[in-house]
XYZ file of N, CA and C in Angstrom:
336
model
N 126.081 85.057 81.043
C 125.342 85.954 81.892
C 124.151 85.203 82.488
N 123.658 85.671 83.601
C 122.521 85.068 84.268
C 121.374 86.073 84.282
N 120.239 85.676 83.719
C 119.064 86.523 83.715
C 118.186 86.115 84.900
N 117.895 87.059 85.778
C 117.102 86.783 86.965
C 115.795 87.559 86.812
N 114.658 86.823 86.802
C 113.341 87.440 86.631
C 112.513 87.208 87.889
N 111.811 88.206 88.320
C 110.987 88.107 89.532
C 109.510 88.247 89.200
N 108.673 87.532 89.980
C 107.230 87.494 89.707
C 106.368 87.875 90.884
N 106.957 88.464 91.920
C 106.148 88.922 93.066
C 106.788 90.210 93.585
N 105.992 90.966 94.355
C 106.483 92.216 94.886
C 107.654 91.980 95.855
N 107.558 90.960 96.678
C 108.616 90.635 97.631
C 109.927 90.291 96.908
N 109.813 89.494 95.855
C 111.006 89.113 95.073
C 111.625 90.318 94.381
N 110.771 91.206 93.871
C 111.280 92.450 93.220
C 112.011 93.317 94.229
N 111.473 93.414 95.421
C 112.135 94.198 96.459
C 113.492 93.620 96.790
N 113.553 92.313 96.960
C 114.853 91.671 97.258
C 115.821 91.860 96.114
N 115.328 91.699 94.873
C 116.187 91.889 93.713
C 116.762 93.310 93.690
N 115.915 94.308 93.961
C 116.364 95.705 93.982
C 117.447 95.885 95.052
N 117.228 95.303 96.226
C 118.231 95.409 97.301
C 119.534 94.735 96.922
N 119.454 93.562 96.315
C 120.647 92.824 95.900
C 121.411 93.665 94.858
N 120.678 94.244 93.900
C 121.330 95.050 92.845
C 122.027 96.291 93.430
N 121.386 96.895 94.417
C 121.988 98.096 95.038
C 123.204 97.716 95.877
N 123.156 96.583 96.541
C 124.258 96.168 97.427
C 125.427 95.542 96.677
N 125.178 95.013 95.485
C 126.223 94.285 94.758
C 126.312 94.766 93.311
N 126.472 96.058 93.143
C 126.511 96.676 91.811
C 127.566 96.085 90.896
N 128.659 95.600 91.484
C 129.755 95.073 90.679
C 129.371 93.807 89.938
N 128.325 93.111 90.330
C 127.881 91.864 89.706
C 126.771 92.121 88.682
N 126.074 93.245 88.847
C 124.919 93.551 87.999
C 125.399 94.134 86.659
N 125.050 93.452 85.575
C 125.366 93.939 84.255
C 124.329 94.938 83.797
N 123.058 94.635 84.052
C 121.941 95.491 83.671
C 120.719 95.200 84.525
N 119.950 96.221 84.823
C 118.740 96.043 85.641
C 117.538 96.518 84.834
N 116.432 95.776 84.894
C 115.225 96.085 84.124
C 113.994 96.189 84.985
N 114.094 96.502 86.239
C 112.915 96.588 87.121
C 112.595 95.231 87.703
N 111.823 94.423 86.982
C 111.461 93.078 87.461
C 112.520 92.024 87.146
N 113.550 92.430 86.434
C 114.595 91.475 86.041
C 115.946 92.160 86.110
N 116.986 91.326 86.115
C 118.347 91.848 86.105
C 119.251 90.810 85.452
N 120.332 91.282 84.919
C 121.366 90.401 84.341
C 122.581 90.502 85.245
N 122.998 89.342 85.725
C 124.195 89.258 86.571
C 125.349 88.685 85.761
N 126.560 89.057 86.173
C 127.744 88.439 85.555
C 127.726 86.962 85.801
N 128.243 86.200 84.856
C 128.278 84.748 85.013
C 129.539 84.345 85.799
N 129.465 84.620 87.076
C 130.520 84.247 88.005
C 129.897 83.426 89.112
N 130.706 82.836 89.924
C 130.210 82.074 91.039
C 129.427 82.992 92.003
N 129.881 84.227 92.134
C 129.177 85.169 93.017
C 127.855 85.575 92.407
N 127.793 85.794 91.101
C 126.539 86.074 90.432
C 125.540 84.923 90.606
N 126.046 83.726 90.452
C 125.193 82.544 90.654
C 124.716 82.436 92.109
N 125.611 82.750 93.042
C 125.229 82.714 94.462
C 124.077 83.681 94.734
N 124.202 84.912 94.194
C 123.165 85.906 94.425
C 121.830 85.468 93.789
N 121.896 84.922 92.564
C 120.678 84.467 91.885
C 120.040 83.315 92.650
N 120.836 82.368 93.093
C 120.296 81.219 93.839
C 119.787 81.637 95.209
N 120.405 82.633 95.802
C 119.928 83.150 97.084
C 118.521 83.746 96.922
N 118.333 84.465 95.829
C 117.002 85.024 95.547
C 115.976 83.915 95.346
N 116.337 82.906 94.565
C 115.430 81.813 94.305
C 115.121 81.037 95.574
N 116.129 80.825 96.433
C 115.897 80.120 97.694
C 114.951 80.919 98.622
N 115.054 82.225 98.571
C 114.223 83.069 99.438
C 112.781 83.187 98.919
N 112.599 83.072 97.591
C 111.278 83.354 97.007
C 110.729 82.226 96.149
N 111.334 81.081 96.217
C 110.862 79.872 95.484
C 110.491 80.166 94.018
N 109.248 79.885 93.648
C 108.817 80.013 92.261
C 108.637 81.409 91.786
N 108.818 82.395 92.659
C 108.690 83.791 92.250
C 109.956 84.327 91.619
N 110.991 83.503 91.527
C 112.249 83.893 90.909
C 112.640 82.852 89.891
N 112.924 83.285 88.696
C 113.379 82.393 87.633
C 114.788 82.831 87.228
N 115.671 81.856 87.037
C 117.058 82.153 86.651
C 117.327 81.411 85.340
N 117.831 82.149 84.351
C 118.176 81.547 83.054
C 119.588 81.939 82.702
N 120.302 81.024 82.131
C 121.647 81.297 81.624
C 121.510 81.837 80.205
N 122.125 82.937 79.921
C 122.025 83.546 78.606
C 123.421 83.667 77.974
N 123.386 83.943 76.695
C 124.667 84.231 75.998
C 124.438 85.452 75.139
N 125.479 86.222 74.888
C 125.353 87.409 74.053
C 124.847 87.052 72.668
N 124.036 87.931 72.070
C 123.490 87.735 70.750
C 124.462 88.297 69.737
N 125.010 87.434 68.893
C 125.907 87.841 67.827
C 125.131 87.817 66.532
N 124.679 88.966 66.082
C 123.834 89.025 64.885
C 124.524 88.515 63.627
N 125.829 88.544 63.584
C 126.534 88.082 62.378
C 126.651 86.560 62.318
N 126.527 85.902 63.454
C 126.532 84.436 63.482
C 125.104 83.870 63.451
N 124.177 84.552 64.113
C 122.839 83.977 64.331
C 121.819 84.396 63.256
N 122.052 85.489 62.561
C 121.054 86.021 61.650
C 121.638 86.101 60.237
N 120.801 85.701 59.273
C 121.250 85.749 57.876
C 121.314 87.190 57.385
N 122.161 87.433 56.375
C 122.422 88.767 55.885
C 121.159 89.498 55.438
N 120.224 88.794 54.793
C 119.032 89.484 54.293
C 118.171 90.063 55.433
N 118.194 89.432 56.587
C 117.405 89.925 57.720
C 118.115 91.160 58.281
N 119.438 91.113 58.412
C 120.195 92.294 58.906
C 120.005 93.472 57.959
N 120.073 93.214 56.642
C 119.908 94.293 55.671
C 118.486 94.872 55.711
N 117.490 94.015 55.874
C 116.109 94.484 55.956
C 115.921 95.337 57.206
N 116.492 94.942 58.320
C 116.356 95.718 59.561
C 117.005 97.073 59.419
N 118.183 97.137 58.813
C 118.890 98.407 58.621
C 118.111 99.319 57.649
N 117.607 98.746 56.567
C 116.835 99.534 55.606
C 115.551 100.053 56.213
N 114.893 99.224 56.995
C 113.637 99.650 57.639
C 113.883 100.742 58.656
N 114.951 100.654 59.379
C 115.303 101.681 60.374
C 115.616 103.009 59.686
N 116.124 102.934 58.459
C 116.503 104.160 57.722
C 115.409 104.643 56.767
N 114.201 104.081 56.829
C 113.119 104.446 55.917
C 112.772 105.921 56.047
N 112.246 106.476 54.978
C 111.954 107.911 54.976
C 110.659 108.246 55.714
N 109.719 107.311 55.766
C 108.461 107.559 56.453
C 108.383 106.626 57.695
N 108.582 107.179 58.876
C 108.595 106.353 60.074
C 107.263 105.647 60.387
N 106.177 106.094 59.793
C 104.857 105.481 60.090
C 104.577 104.264 59.190
N 105.424 103.981 58.231
C 105.202 102.864 57.325
C 105.449 101.538 58.038
N 104.412 100.653 58.082
C 104.627 99.342 58.712
C 105.543 98.490 57.861
N 106.227 97.534 58.512
C 107.214 96.752 57.806
C 106.634 95.972 56.624
N 105.429 95.405 56.774
C 104.832 94.637 55.670
C 104.679 95.495 54.424
N 104.265 96.715 54.556
C 104.114 97.632 53.429
C 105.478 98.034 52.880
N 106.419 98.254 53.770
C 107.778 98.629 53.371
C 108.426 97.519 52.561
N 108.240 96.277 52.966
C 108.923 95.140 52.321
C 108.234 94.718 50.992
N 106.963 95.066 50.834
C 106.236 94.652 49.624
C 106.895 95.154 48.380
N 107.150 94.240 47.431
C 107.746 94.587 46.160
C 109.245 94.833 46.206
N 109.882 94.500 47.337
C 111.347 94.679 47.435
C 111.979 93.304 47.610
N 113.314 93.323 47.717
C 114.018 92.057 47.932
C 114.051 91.693 49.428
N 113.481 92.550 50.276
C 113.448 92.259 51.714
C 112.397 91.188 52.021
N 112.698 90.305 52.943
C 111.735 89.226 53.299
C 110.458 89.804 53.891
N 109.324 89.219 53.567
C 108.052 89.682 54.117
C 107.925 89.176 55.551
N 106.997 89.775 56.336
C 106.871 89.368 57.748
C 106.544 87.912 57.976
N 105.726 87.311 57.111
C 105.377 85.877 57.292
C 106.614 85.011 57.095
N 107.446 85.307 56.142
C 108.680 84.551 55.918
C 109.571 84.670 57.160
N 109.659 85.866 57.726
C 110.501 86.061 58.912
C 109.949 85.290 60.090
N 108.639 85.247 60.237
C 108.032 84.526 61.366
C 108.292 83.034 61.292
N 108.372 82.504 60.083
C 108.539 81.057 59.898
C 109.999 80.621 59.942
N 110.949 81.524 59.878
C 112.363 81.184 59.864
C 112.944 81.125 61.265
N 113.687 80.078 61.539
C 114.361 79.943 62.827
C 115.717 80.621 62.762
N 116.235 80.996 63.891
C 117.587 81.550 63.945
C 118.599 80.408 63.963
């Protein structure tokens, strides 16, 4: 997929127009950004935007996030447990304290 991000009002307007005119290529739209299908036509539209707006448009190639390949089991389990917690106002650091779930500092220091 191609992630197209805009940094000016003119570029955002053009992105909006491209997304409306070429819905079949747009995977998802986020206001100032959009994800295009990774096809030659998607690349053409992204490059057309960048050519029209120079540095106000950034294009990045992305890949789908597979949590089972990229993330270790303890992180997935901690996320599921935290989402299912009984008190929604409990911050993660307090929730993880005294459990087998990794603390926030450990998570910050670990690479995917």
